[in-house]
Backbone as a chain_set.jsonl record, in Angstrom:
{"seq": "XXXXXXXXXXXXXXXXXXXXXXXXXXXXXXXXXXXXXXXXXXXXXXXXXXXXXXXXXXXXXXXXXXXXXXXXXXXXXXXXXXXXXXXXXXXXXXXXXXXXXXXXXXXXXXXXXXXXXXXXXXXXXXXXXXXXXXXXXXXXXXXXXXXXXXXXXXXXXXXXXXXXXXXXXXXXXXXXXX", "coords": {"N": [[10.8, -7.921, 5.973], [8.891, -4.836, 5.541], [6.227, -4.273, 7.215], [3.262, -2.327, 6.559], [-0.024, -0.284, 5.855], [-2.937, -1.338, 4.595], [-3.002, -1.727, 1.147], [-4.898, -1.658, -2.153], [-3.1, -3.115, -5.28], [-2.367, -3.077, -8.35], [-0.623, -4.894, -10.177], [1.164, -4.39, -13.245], [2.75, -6.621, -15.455], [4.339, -8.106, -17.931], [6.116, -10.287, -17.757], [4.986, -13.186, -16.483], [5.869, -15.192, -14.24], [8.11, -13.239, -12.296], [5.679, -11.735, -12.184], [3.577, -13.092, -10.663], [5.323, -13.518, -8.809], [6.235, -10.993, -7.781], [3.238, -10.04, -7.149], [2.956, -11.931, -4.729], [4.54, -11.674, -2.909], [3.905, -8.67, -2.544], [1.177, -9.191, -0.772], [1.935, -10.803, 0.595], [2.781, -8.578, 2.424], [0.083, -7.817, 3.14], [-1.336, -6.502, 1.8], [-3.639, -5.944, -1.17], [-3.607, -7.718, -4.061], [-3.69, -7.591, -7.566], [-2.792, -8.894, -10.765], [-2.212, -8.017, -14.247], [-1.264, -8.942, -17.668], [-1.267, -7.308, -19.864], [-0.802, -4.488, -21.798], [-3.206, -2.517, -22.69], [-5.425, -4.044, -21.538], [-4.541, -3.523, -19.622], [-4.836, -0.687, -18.756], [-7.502, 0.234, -19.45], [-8.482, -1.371, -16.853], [-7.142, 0.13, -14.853], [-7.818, 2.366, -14.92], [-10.262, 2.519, -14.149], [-10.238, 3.115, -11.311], [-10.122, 1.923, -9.124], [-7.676, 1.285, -7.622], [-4.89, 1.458, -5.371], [-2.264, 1.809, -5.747], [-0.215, 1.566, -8.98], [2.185, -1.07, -10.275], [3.414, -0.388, -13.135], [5.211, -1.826, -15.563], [7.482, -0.964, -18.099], [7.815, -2.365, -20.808], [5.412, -3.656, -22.737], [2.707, -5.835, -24.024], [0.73, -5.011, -26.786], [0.563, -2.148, -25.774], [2.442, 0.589, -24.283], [3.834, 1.08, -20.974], [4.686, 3.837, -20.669], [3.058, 4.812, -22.238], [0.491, 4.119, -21.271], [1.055, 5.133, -18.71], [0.89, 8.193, -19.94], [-1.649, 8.46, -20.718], [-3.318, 7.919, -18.461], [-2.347, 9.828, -16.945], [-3.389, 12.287, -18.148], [-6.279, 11.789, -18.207], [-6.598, 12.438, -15.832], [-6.734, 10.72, -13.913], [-4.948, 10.291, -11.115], [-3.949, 8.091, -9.446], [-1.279, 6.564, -7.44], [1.942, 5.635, -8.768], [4.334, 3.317, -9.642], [7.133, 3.056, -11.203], [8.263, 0.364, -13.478], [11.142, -1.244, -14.281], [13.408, -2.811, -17.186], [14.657, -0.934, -18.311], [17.678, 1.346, -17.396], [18.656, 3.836, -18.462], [19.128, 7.222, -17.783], [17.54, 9.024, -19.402], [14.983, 7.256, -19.701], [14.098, 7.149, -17.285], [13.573, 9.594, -16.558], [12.208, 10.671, -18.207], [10.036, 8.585, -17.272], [9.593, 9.866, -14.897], [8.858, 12.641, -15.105], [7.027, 12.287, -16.341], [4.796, 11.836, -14.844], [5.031, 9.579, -13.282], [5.318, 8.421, -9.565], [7.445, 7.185, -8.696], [10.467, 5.168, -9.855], [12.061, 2.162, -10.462], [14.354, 0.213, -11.191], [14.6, -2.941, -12.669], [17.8, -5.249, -12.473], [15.568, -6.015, -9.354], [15.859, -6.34, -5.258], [13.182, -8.05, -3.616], [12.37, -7.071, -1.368], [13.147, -4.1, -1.514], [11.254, -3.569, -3.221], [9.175, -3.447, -1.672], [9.492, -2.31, 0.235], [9.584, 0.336, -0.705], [7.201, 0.98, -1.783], [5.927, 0.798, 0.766], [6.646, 3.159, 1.17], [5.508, 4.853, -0.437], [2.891, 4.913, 0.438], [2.697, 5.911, 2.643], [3.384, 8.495, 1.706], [1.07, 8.992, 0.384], [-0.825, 9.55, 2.638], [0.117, 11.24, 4.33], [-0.608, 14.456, 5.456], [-3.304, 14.614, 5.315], [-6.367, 14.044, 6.766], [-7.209, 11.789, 7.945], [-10.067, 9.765, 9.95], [-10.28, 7.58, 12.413], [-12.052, 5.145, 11.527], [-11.897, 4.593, 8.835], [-10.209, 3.861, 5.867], [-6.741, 4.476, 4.393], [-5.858, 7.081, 2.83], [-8.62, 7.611, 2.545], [-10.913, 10.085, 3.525], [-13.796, 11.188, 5.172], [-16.338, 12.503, 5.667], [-19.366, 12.99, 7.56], [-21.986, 11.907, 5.75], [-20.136, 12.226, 3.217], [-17.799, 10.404, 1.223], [-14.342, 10.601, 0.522], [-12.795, 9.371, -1.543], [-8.81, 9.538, -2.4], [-6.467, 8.473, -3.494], [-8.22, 7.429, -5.953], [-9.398, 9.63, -6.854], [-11.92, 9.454, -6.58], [-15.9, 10.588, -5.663], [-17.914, 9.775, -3.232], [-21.442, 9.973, -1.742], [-23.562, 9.087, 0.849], [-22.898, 6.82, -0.503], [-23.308, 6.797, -3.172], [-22.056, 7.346, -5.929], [-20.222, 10.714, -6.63], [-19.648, 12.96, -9.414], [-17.231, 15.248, -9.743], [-15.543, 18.263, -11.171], [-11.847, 18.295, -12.083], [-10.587, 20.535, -10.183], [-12.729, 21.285, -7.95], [-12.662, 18.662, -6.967], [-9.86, 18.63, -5.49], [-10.481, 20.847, -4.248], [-12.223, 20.308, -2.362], [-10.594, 17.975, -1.044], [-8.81, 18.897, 0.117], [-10.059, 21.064, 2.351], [-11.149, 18.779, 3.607], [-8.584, 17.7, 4.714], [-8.168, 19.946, 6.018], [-9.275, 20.516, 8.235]], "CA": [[9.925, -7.125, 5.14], [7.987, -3.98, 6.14], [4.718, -3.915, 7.098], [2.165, -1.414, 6.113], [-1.164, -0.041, 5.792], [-3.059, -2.338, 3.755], [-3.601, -1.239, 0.171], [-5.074, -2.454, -3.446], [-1.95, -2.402, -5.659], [-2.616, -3.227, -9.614], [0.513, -5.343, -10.901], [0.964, -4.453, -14.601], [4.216, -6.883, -15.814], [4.006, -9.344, -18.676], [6.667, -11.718, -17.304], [4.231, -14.362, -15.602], [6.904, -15.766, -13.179], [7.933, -12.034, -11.92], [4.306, -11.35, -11.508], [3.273, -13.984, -9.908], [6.194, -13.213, -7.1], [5.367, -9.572, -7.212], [1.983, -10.474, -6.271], [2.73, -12.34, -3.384], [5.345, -10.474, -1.676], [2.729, -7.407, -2.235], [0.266, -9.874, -0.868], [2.811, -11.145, 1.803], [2.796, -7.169, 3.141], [-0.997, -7.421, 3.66], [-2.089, -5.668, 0.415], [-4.645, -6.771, -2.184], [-2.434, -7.935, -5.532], [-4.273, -8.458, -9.172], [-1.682, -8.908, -12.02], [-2.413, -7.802, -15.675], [-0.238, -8.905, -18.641], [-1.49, -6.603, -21.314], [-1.148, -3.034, -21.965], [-4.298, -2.191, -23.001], [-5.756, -4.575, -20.264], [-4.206, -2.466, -17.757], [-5.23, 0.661, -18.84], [-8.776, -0.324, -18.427], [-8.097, -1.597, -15.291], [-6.406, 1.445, -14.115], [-8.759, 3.842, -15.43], [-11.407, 2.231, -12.998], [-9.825, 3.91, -10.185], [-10.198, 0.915, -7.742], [-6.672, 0.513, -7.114], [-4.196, 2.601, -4.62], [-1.07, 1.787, -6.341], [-0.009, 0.414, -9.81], [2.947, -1.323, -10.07], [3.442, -0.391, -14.409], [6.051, -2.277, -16.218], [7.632, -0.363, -19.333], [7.879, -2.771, -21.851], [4.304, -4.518, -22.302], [2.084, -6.312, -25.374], [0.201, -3.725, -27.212], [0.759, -0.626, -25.221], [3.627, 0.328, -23.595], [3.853, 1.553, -19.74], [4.838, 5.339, -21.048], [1.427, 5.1, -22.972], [-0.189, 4.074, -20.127], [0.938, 6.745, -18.095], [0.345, 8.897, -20.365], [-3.169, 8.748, -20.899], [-3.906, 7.97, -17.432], [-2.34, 11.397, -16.302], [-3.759, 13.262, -19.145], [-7.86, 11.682, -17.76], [-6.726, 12.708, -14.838], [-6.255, 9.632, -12.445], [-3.976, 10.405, -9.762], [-3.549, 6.947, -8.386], [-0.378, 6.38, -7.126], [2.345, 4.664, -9.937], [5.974, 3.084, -9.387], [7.438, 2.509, -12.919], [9.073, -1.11, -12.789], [11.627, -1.423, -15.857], [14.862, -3.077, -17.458], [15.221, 0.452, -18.884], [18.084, 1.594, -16.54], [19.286, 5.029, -18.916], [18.38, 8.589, -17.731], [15.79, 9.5, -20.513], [13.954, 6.445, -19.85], [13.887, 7.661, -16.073], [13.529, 11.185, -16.696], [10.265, 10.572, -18.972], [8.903, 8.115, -16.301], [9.126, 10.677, -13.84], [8.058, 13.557, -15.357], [5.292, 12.215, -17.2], [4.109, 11.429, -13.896], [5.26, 8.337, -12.493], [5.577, 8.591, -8.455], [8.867, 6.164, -8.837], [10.966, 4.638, -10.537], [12.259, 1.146, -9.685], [15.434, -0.718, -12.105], [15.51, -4.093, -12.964], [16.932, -6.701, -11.016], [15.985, -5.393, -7.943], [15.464, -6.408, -4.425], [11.595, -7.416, -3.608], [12.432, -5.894, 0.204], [13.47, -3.027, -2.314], [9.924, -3.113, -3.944], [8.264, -3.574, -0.242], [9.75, -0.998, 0.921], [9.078, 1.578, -1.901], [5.594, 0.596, -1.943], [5.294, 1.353, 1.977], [7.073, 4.641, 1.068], [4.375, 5.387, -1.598], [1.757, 4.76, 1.372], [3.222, 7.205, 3.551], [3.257, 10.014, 1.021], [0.077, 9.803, -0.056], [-1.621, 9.448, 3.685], [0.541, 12.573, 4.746], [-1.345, 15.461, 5.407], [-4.834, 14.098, 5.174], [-7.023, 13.849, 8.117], [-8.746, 10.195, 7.817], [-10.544, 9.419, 10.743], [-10.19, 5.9, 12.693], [-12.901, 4.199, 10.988], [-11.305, 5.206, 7.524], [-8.66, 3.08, 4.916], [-5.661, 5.03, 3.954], [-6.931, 7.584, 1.655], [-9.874, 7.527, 2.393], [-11.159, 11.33, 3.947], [-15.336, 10.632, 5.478], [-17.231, 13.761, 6.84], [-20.438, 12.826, 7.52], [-22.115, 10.9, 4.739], [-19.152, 11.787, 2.218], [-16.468, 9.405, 1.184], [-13.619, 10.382, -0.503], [-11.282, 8.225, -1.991], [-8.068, 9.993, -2.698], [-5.919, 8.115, -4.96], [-8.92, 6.938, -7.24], [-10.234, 10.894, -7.516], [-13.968, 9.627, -6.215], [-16.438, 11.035, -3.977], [-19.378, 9.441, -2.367], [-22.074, 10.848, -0.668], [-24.518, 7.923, 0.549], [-22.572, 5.581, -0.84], [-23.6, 6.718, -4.262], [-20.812, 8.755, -6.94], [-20.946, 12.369, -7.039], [-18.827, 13.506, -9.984], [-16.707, 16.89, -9.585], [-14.491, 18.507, -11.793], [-10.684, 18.183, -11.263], [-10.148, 21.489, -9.141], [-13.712, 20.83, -7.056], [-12.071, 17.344, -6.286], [-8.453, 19.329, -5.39], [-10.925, 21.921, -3.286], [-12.721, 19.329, -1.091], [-9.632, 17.112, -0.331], [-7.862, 20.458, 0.547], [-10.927, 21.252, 2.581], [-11.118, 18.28, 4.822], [-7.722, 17.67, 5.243], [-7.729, 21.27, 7.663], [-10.764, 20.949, 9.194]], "C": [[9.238, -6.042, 5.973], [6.779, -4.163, 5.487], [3.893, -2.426, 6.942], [0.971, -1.635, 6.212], [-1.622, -1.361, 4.14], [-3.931, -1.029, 2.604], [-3.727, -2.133, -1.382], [-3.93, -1.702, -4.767], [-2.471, -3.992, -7.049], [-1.104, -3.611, -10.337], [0.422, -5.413, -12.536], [2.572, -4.749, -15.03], [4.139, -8.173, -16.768], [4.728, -10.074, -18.771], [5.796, -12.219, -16.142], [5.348, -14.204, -14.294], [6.994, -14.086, -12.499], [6.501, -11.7, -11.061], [3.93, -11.978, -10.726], [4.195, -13.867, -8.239], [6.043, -12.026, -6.939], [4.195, -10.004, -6.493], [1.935, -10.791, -4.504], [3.627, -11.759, -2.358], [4.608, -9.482, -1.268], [1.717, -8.262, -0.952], [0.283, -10.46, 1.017], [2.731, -9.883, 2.642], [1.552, -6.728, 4.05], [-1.625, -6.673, 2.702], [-2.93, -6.775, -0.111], [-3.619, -6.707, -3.564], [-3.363, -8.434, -6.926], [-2.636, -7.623, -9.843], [-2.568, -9.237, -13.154], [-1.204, -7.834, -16.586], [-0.041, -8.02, -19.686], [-1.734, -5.276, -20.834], [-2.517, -2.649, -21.453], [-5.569, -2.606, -22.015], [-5.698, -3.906, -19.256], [-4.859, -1.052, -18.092], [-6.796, 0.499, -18.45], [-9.199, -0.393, -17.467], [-8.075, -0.619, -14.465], [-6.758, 2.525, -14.142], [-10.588, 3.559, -14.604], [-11.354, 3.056, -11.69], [-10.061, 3.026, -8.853], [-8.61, 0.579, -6.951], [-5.734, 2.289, -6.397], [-2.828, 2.913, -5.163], [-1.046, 1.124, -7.818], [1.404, 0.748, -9.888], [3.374, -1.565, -11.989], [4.9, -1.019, -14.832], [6.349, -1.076, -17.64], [7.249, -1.275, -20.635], [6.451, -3.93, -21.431], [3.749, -4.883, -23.551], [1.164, -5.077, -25.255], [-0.118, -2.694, -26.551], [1.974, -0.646, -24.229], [3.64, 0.669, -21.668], [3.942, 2.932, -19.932], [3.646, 5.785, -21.708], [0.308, 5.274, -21.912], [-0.319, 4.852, -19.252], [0.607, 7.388, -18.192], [-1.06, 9.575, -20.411], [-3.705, 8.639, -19.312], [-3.992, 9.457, -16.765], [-3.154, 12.203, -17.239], [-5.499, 13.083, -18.785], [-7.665, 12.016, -16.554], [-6.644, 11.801, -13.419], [-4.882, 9.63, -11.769], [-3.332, 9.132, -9.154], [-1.701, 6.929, -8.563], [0.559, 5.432, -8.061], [4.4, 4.718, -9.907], [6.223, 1.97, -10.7], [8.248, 1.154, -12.623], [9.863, -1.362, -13.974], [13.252, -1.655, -15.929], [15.286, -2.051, -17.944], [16.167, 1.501, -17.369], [18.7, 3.187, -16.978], [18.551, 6.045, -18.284], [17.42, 9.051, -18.112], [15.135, 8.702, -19.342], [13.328, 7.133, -17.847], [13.291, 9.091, -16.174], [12.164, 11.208, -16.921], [9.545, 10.217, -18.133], [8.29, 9.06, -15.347], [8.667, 12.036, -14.026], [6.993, 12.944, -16.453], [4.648, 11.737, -16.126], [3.827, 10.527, -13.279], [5.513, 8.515, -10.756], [6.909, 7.687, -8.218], [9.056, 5.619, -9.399], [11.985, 3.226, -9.997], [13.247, -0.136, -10.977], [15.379, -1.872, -11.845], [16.91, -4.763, -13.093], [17.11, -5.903, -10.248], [15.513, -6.055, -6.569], [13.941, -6.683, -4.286], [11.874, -6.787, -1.937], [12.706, -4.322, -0.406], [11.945, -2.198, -2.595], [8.964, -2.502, -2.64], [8.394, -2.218, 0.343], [9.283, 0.813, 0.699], [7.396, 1.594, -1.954], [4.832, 1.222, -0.056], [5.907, 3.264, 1.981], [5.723, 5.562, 0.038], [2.96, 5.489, -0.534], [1.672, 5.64, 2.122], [2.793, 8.397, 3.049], [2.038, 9.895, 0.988], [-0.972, 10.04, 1.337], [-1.026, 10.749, 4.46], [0.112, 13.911, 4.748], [-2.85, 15.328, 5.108], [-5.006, 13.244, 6.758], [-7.728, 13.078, 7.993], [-8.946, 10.321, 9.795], [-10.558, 7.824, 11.051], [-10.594, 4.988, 12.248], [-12.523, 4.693, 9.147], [-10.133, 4.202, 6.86], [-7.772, 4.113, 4.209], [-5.868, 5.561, 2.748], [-7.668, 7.734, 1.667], [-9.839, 8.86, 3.651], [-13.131, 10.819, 3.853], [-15.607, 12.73, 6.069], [-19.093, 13.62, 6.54], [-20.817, 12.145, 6.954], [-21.076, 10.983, 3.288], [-17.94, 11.038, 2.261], [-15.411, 10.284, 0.185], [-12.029, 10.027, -0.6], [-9.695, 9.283, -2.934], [-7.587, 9.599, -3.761], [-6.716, 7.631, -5.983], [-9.556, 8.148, -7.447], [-12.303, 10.356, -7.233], [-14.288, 10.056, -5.056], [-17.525, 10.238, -4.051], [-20.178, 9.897, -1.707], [-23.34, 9.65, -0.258], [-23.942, 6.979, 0.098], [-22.905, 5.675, -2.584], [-22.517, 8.079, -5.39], [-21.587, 9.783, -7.304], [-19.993, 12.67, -7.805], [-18.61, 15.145, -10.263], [-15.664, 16.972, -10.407], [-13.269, 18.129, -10.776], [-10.398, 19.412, -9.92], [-11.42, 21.487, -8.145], [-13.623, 19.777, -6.458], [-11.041, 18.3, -5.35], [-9.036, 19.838, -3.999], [-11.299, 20.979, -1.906], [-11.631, 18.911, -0.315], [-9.258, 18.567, 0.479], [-8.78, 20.987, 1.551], [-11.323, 20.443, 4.002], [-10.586, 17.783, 5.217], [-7.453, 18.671, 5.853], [-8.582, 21.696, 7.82], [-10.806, 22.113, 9.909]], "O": [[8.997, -6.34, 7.143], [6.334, -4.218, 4.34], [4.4, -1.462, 7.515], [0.54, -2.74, 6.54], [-0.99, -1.885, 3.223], [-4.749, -0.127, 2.785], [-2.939, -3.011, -1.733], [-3.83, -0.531, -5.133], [-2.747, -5.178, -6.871], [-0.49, -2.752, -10.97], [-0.239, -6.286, -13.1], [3.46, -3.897, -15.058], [3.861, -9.253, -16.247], [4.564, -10.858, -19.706], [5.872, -11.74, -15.011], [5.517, -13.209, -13.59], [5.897, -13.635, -12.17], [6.289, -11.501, -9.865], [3.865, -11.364, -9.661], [3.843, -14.053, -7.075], [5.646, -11.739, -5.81], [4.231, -10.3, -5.299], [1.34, -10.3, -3.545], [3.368, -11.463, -1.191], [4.464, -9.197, -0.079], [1.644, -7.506, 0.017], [-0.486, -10.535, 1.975], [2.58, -10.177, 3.828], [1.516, -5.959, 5.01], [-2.688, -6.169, 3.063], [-3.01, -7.96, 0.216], [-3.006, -5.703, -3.929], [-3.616, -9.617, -7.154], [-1.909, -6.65, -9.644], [-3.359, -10.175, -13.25], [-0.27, -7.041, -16.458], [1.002, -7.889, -20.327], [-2.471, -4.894, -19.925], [-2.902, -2.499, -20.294], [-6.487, -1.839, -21.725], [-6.448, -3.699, -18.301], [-5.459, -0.519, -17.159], [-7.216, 0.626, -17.301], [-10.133, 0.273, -17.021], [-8.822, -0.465, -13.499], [-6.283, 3.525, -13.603], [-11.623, 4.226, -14.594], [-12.337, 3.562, -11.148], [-10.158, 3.5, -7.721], [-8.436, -0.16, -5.982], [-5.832, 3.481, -6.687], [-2.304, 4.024, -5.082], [-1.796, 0.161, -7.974], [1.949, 1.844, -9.753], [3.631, -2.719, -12.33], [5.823, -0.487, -14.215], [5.404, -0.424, -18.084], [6.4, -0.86, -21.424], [6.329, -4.676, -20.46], [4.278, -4.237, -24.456], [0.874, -4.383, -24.281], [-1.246, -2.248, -26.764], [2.379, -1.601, -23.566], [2.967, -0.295, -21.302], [3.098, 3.483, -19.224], [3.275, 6.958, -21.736], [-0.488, 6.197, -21.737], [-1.388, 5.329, -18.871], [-0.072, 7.902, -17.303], [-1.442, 10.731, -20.225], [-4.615, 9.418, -19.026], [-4.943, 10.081, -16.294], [-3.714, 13.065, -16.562], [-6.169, 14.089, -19.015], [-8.708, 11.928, -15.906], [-6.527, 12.164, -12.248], [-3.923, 8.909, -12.044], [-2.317, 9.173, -8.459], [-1.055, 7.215, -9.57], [0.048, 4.325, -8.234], [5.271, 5.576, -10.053], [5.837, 0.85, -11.033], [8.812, 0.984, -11.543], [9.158, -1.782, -14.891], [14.122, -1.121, -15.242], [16.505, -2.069, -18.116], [15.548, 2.173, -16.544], [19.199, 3.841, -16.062], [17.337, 5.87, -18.176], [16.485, 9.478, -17.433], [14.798, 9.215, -18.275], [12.177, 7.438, -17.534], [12.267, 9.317, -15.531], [11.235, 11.585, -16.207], [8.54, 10.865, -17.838], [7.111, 9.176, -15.012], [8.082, 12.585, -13.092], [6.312, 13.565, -17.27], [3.693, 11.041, -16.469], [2.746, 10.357, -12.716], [6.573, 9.135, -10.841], [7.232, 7.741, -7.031], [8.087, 5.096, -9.949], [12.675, 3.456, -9.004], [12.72, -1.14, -11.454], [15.993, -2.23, -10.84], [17.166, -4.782, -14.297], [18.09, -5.175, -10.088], [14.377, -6.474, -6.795], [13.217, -5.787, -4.721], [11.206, -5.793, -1.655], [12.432, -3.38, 0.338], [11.561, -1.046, -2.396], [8.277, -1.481, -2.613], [7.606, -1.37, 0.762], [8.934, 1.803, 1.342], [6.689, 2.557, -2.252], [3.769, 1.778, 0.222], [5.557, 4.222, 2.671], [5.321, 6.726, 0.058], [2.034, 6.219, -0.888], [0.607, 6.219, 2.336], [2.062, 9.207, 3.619], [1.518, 10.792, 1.652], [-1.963, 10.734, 1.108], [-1.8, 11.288, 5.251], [0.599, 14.581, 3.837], [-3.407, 16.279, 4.559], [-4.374, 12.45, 7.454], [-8.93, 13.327, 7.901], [-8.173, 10.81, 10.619], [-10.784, 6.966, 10.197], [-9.974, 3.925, 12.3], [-13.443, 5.205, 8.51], [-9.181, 3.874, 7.568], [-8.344, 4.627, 3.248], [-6.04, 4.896, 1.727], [-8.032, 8.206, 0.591], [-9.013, 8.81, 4.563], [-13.672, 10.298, 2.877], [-15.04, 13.662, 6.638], [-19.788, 14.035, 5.613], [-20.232, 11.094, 7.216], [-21.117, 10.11, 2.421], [-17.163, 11.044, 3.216], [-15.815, 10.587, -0.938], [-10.907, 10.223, -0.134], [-9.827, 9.594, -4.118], [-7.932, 10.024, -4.864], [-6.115, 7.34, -7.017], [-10.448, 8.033, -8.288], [-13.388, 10.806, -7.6], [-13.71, 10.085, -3.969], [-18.044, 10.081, -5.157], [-19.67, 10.443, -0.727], [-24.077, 9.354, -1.198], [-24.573, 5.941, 0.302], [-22.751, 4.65, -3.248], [-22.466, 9.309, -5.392], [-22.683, 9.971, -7.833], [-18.987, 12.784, -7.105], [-19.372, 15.98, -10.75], [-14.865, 16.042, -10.517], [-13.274, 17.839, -9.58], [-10.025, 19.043, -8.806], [-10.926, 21.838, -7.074], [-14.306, 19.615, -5.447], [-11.598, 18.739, -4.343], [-8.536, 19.557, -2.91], [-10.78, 20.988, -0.79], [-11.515, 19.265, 0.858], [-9.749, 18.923, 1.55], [-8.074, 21.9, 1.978], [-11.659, 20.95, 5.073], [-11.027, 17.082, 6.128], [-6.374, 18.586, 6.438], [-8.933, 22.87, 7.696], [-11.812, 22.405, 10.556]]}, "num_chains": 1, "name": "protein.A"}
């Protein structure tokens, strides 16, 4: 298995069994793993912005994974999202990835497959951002601000400063070329 940076990765798959071994392989890598069965559950969830990755299933109880997406990209949460689905046709790919999925990942697959993809998703988003040593992957500090990349927050003090989307965009952009 490859190791990685440790990150909080949001399992949304409403086969139990599955999840439950997602989890721990994630878990097994050195990540943080919660699993959600329900749509609507996850969206919630995922609209918190605590997590670095979610790991969305397509087919889910009352909402689907393409819904989910949906609305997430459309409020604007960025976090990082590798579609997980028995849907192996083109469309279904096509949609995932332009509606703003960061990957796409066919049922049955490999979990060294998943592991791997998941440390590839870590990479990209830590690429070109200047964290500092005392910093978690994603995470950009200058002085008393925090900000958290893939969940779109800033901190200043330790307390949320909310910025539009392109005043988020500006900062990151800002103290990634110091």
């Amino acid at each position: 298995m490859v190791k990685s940076d440790f990150m909080r990765i949001l399992v949304i798959e409403d086969e139990v069994k599955l999840a439950t071994h997602l989890s721990r392989a994630l878990e097994g890598e050195g990540h943080e793993a919660r699993v959600v069965h329900d749509g609507k559950v996850a969206l919630i969830e995922a609209r918190d912005g605590k997590y670095d990755l979610l790991v969305l299933d397509v087919e889910l109880p009352r909402m689907d994974g393409f819904e989910i997406l949906k609305q997430l990209r459309s409020s604007g949460v960025a976090t990082r999202i590798l579609m997980l689905t028995a849907r192996s046709e083109n469309p279904d790919k096509i949609a995932g990835l332009t509606g703003g999925a960061d990957d796409y990942l066919t049922k049955p697959f490999g979990i060294q497959e998943l592991t791997i993809r998941v440390a590839a998703l870590l990479r990209r988003a830590a690429r070109g951002m200047a964290v500092d040593a005392n910093s978690s992957p994603g995470v950009l500090r200058e002085g008393p601000v925090e900000v958290r990349v893939s969940a779109r927050t800033v901190l200043r003090d330790g307390i949320r400063v909310d910025l539009t989307p392109k005043a988020f965009d500006l900062l990151v952009a800002f103290l990634a070329r110091r």
